[in-house]
PDB file of C-alpha atoms in Angstrom:
ATOM      1  CA  UNK A   1       0.029   0.014  -0.002  1.00  0.00           C
ATOM      2  CA  UNK A   2       1.391   3.443  -0.895  1.00  0.00           C
ATOM      3  CA  UNK A   3       1.169   5.384   2.327  1.00  0.00           C
ATOM      4  CA  UNK A   4       2.391   8.762   1.125  1.00  0.00           C
ATOM      5  CA  UNK A   5       4.188  11.195   3.391  1.00  0.00           C
ATOM      6  CA  UNK A   6       1.356  11.566   5.874  1.00  0.00           C
ATOM      7  CA  UNK A   7       0.802   7.831   5.932  1.00  0.00           C
ATOM      8  CA  UNK A   8       4.436   7.208   6.705  1.00  0.00           C
ATOM      9  CA  UNK A   9       4.305   9.573   9.634  1.00  0.00           C
ATOM     10  CA  UNK A  10       1.161   7.891  10.927  1.00  0.00           C
ATOM     11  CA  UNK A  11       2.714   4.475  10.502  1.00  0.00           C
ATOM     12  CA  UNK A  12       5.750   5.578  12.562  1.00  0.00           C
ATOM     13  CA  UNK A  13       3.460   6.868  15.234  1.00  0.00           C
ATOM     14  CA  UNK A  14       1.676   3.514  15.505  1.00  0.00           C
ATOM     15  CA  UNK A  15       4.819   1.277  15.512  1.00  0.00           C
ATOM     16  CA  UNK A  16       5.282   1.123  19.293  1.00  0.00           C
ATOM     17  CA  UNK A  17       1.736  -0.129  19.727  1.00  0.00           C
ATOM     18  CA  UNK A  18       2.103  -2.652  16.883  1.00  0.00           C
ATOM     19  CA  UNK A  19       5.336  -3.942  18.393  1.00  0.00           C
ATOM     20  CA  UNK A  20       3.537  -4.247  21.756  1.00  0.00           C
ATOM     21  CA  UNK A  21       0.776  -6.336  20.102  1.00  0.00           C
ATOM     22  CA  UNK A  22       3.386  -8.598  18.441  1.00  0.00           C
ATOM     23  CA  UNK A  23       5.187  -9.150  21.745  1.00  0.00           C
ATOM     24  CA  UNK A  24       2.054  -9.816  23.766  1.00  0.00           C
ATOM     25  CA  UNK A  25      -0.119 -12.099  21.709  1.00  0.00           C
ATOM     26  CA  UNK A  26      -1.231 -14.158  24.644  1.00  0.00           C
ATOM     27  CA  UNK A  27      -2.512 -11.058  26.535  1.00  0.00           C
ATOM     28  CA  UNK A  28      -5.988  -9.512  26.246  1.00  0.00           C
ATOM     29  CA  UNK A  29      -5.125  -6.013  25.103  1.00  0.00           C
ATOM     30  CA  UNK A  30      -7.654  -3.126  25.076  1.00  0.00           C
ATOM     31  CA  UNK A  31      -7.523  -0.481  22.345  1.00  0.00           C
ATOM     32  CA  UNK A  32      -7.239   2.059  25.135  1.00  0.00           C
ATOM     33  CA  UNK A  33      -3.939   0.564  26.221  1.00  0.00           C
ATOM     34  CA  UNK A  34      -2.609   0.775  22.666  1.00  0.00           C
ATOM     35  CA  UNK A  35      -3.756   4.334  22.287  1.00  0.00           C
ATOM     36  CA  UNK A  36      -2.046   5.322  25.520  1.00  0.00           C
ATOM     37  CA  UNK A  37       1.234   3.841  24.274  1.00  0.00           C
ATOM     38  CA  UNK A  38       1.257   6.348  21.450  1.00  0.00           C
ATOM     39  CA  UNK A  39      -0.389   9.239  23.225  1.00  0.00           C
ATOM     40  CA  UNK A  40      -3.664   9.281  21.259  1.00  0.00           C
ATOM     41  CA  UNK A  41      -7.293   9.025  22.185  1.00  0.00           C
ATOM     42  CA  UNK A  42      -8.945   5.652  21.537  1.00  0.00           C
ATOM     43  CA  UNK A  43     -11.057   7.131  18.719  1.00  0.00           C
ATOM     44  CA  UNK A  44      -8.066   8.838  17.024  1.00  0.00           C
ATOM     45  CA  UNK A  45      -5.939   5.722  17.432  1.00  0.00           C
ATOM     46  CA  UNK A  46      -8.609   3.505  15.897  1.00  0.00           C
ATOM     47  CA  UNK A  47      -9.154   5.872  13.007  1.00  0.00           C
ATOM     48  CA  UNK A  48      -5.457   6.195  12.189  1.00  0.00           C
ATOM     49  CA  UNK A  49      -4.859   2.502  12.608  1.00  0.00           C
ATOM     50  CA  UNK A  50      -7.622   1.615  10.150  1.00  0.00           C
ATOM     51  CA  UNK A  51      -6.366   4.167   7.674  1.00  0.00           C
ATOM     52  CA  UNK A  52      -2.828   2.756   7.799  1.00  0.00           C
ATOM     53  CA  UNK A  53      -3.509  -0.997   8.150  1.00  0.00           C
ATOM     54  CA  UNK A  54      -6.952  -1.293   6.510  1.00  0.00           C
ATOM     55  CA  UNK A  55      -8.462  -3.000   9.520  1.00  0.00           C
ATOM     56  CA  UNK A  56      -9.289  -2.356  13.180  1.00  0.00           C
ATOM     57  CA  UNK A  57      -6.673  -2.937  15.879  1.00  0.00           C
ATOM     58  CA  UNK A  58      -8.745  -5.926  17.130  1.00  0.00           C
ATOM     59  CA  UNK A  59      -8.861  -7.513  13.643  1.00  0.00           C
ATOM     60  CA  UNK A  60      -5.078  -6.917  13.300  1.00  0.00           C
ATOM     61  CA  UNK A  61      -4.488  -8.642  16.631  1.00  0.00           C
ATOM     62  CA  UNK A  62      -6.511 -11.676  15.523  1.00  0.00           C
ATOM     63  CA  UNK A  63      -4.479 -11.684  12.289  1.00  0.00           C
ATOM     64  CA  UNK A  64      -1.181 -11.698  14.253  1.00  0.00           C
ATOM     65  CA  UNK A  65      -2.470 -14.522  16.476  1.00  0.00           C
ATOM     66  CA  UNK A  66      -3.572 -16.653  13.579  1.00  0.00           C
ATOM     67  CA  UNK A  67      -0.182 -16.275  11.806  1.00  0.00           C
ATOM     68  CA  UNK A  68       1.614 -17.206  15.011  1.00  0.00           C
ATOM     69  CA  UNK A  69      -0.614 -20.271  15.302  1.00  0.00           C
ATOM     70  CA  UNK A  70       0.277 -21.301  11.763  1.00  0.00           C
ATOM     71  CA  UNK A  71       4.028 -21.155  12.701  1.00  0.00           C
ATOM     72  CA  UNK A  72       3.387 -23.125  15.868  1.00  0.00           C
ATOM     73  CA  UNK A  73       1.458 -25.893  14.042  1.00  0.00           C
ATOM     74  CA  UNK A  74       4.662 -27.004  12.404  1.00  0.00           C
ATOM     75  CA  UNK A  75       5.520 -28.484  15.825  1.00  0.00           C
ATOM     76  CA  UNK A  76       3.365 -31.643  15.705  1.00  0.00           C
ATOM     77  CA  UNK A  77       3.867 -32.317  19.373  1.00  0.00           C
ATOM     78  CA  UNK A  78       1.781 -29.269  20.415  1.00  0.00           C
ATOM     79  CA  UNK A  79      -1.945 -29.743  20.720  1.00  0.00           C
ATOM     80  CA  UNK A  80      -4.214 -27.323  18.926  1.00  0.00           C
ATOM     81  CA  UNK A  81      -5.653 -26.303  22.284  1.00  0.00           C
ATOM     82  CA  UNK A  82      -2.164 -25.431  23.565  1.00  0.00           C
ATOM     83  CA  UNK A  83      -1.437 -23.513  20.434  1.00  0.00           C
ATOM     84  CA  UNK A  84      -4.722 -21.592  20.660  1.00  0.00           C
ATOM     85  CA  UNK A  85      -3.982 -20.689  24.280  1.00  0.00           C
ATOM     86  CA  UNK A  86      -0.365 -19.659  23.563  1.00  0.00           C
ATOM     87  CA  UNK A  87      -1.563 -17.367  20.818  1.00  0.00           C
ATOM     88  CA  UNK A  88      -4.098 -15.637  23.056  1.00  0.00           C
ATOM     89  CA  UNK A  89      -7.296 -17.405  22.148  1.00  0.00           C
ATOM     90  CA  UNK A  90      -9.113 -18.199  25.347  1.00  0.00           C
ATOM     91  CA  UNK A  91     -11.487 -20.581  23.602  1.00  0.00           C
ATOM     92  CA  UNK A  92     -10.464 -23.307  21.115  1.00  0.00           C
ATOM     93  CA  UNK A  93     -13.769 -23.133  19.329  1.00  0.00           C
ATOM     94  CA  UNK A  94     -13.365 -19.408  18.697  1.00  0.00           C
ATOM     95  CA  UNK A  95      -9.800 -20.089  17.451  1.00  0.00           C
ATOM     96  CA  UNK A  96     -11.095 -22.730  15.056  1.00  0.00           C
ATOM     97  CA  UNK A  97     -13.838 -20.447  13.716  1.00  0.00           C
ATOM     98  CA  UNK A  98     -11.470 -17.571  13.218  1.00  0.00           C
ATOM     99  CA  UNK A  99      -8.870 -19.813  11.559  1.00  0.00           C
ATOM    100  CA  UNK A 100     -11.409 -21.329   9.095  1.00  0.00           C
ATOM    101  CA  UNK A 101     -12.866 -17.919   8.372  1.00  0.00           C
ATOM    102  CA  UNK A 102      -9.379 -16.525   7.544  1.00  0.00           C
ATOM    103  CA  UNK A 103      -7.735 -19.437   5.771  1.00  0.00           C
ATOM    104  CA  UNK A 104     -10.712 -21.510   4.493  1.00  0.00           C
ATOM    105  CA  UNK A 105      -9.630 -24.696   6.265  1.00  0.00           C
ATOM    106  CA  UNK A 106      -9.837 -25.862   9.866  1.00  0.00           C
ATOM    107  CA  UNK A 107      -6.738 -25.922  11.990  1.00  0.00           C
ATOM    108  CA  UNK A 108      -6.686 -29.735  11.735  1.00  0.00           C
ATOM    109  CA  UNK A 109      -6.867 -29.629   7.918  1.00  0.00           C
ATOM    110  CA  UNK A 110      -4.103 -27.044   7.842  1.00  0.00           C
ATOM    111  CA  UNK A 111      -1.858 -29.093  10.107  1.00  0.00           C
ATOM    112  CA  UNK A 112      -2.444 -32.261   8.087  1.00  0.00           C
ATOM    113  CA  UNK A 113      -1.372 -30.387   4.898  1.00  0.00           C
ATOM    114  CA  UNK A 114       1.914 -29.516   6.678  1.00  0.00           C
ATOM    115  CA  UNK A 115       2.858 -33.183   7.076  1.00  0.00           C
TER     116      UNK A 115
END
């Protein structure tokens, strides 16, 4: 995505909060916490985030968690429940629904394709 000069400045402003999300996948993070990290109001943060990333902070967090889960599924000794929990999904069924919605296959189907 071409961000332009203003977009680049906005991206730089958001980076500490994005880094925080990446480093804390297992935590439940409120948008207010993220906004505080970069000295913005929740509304302003959400608006800028969506303009830069094309999705809400919550959707981006789910995306990060799902991609982390994909990497973890390469380790066949980890159960899907353990992977879901390690990636911040408190409920395995929610994890499975989100995974299938995003990738078009269930976590089990994805994992069997890895073998």
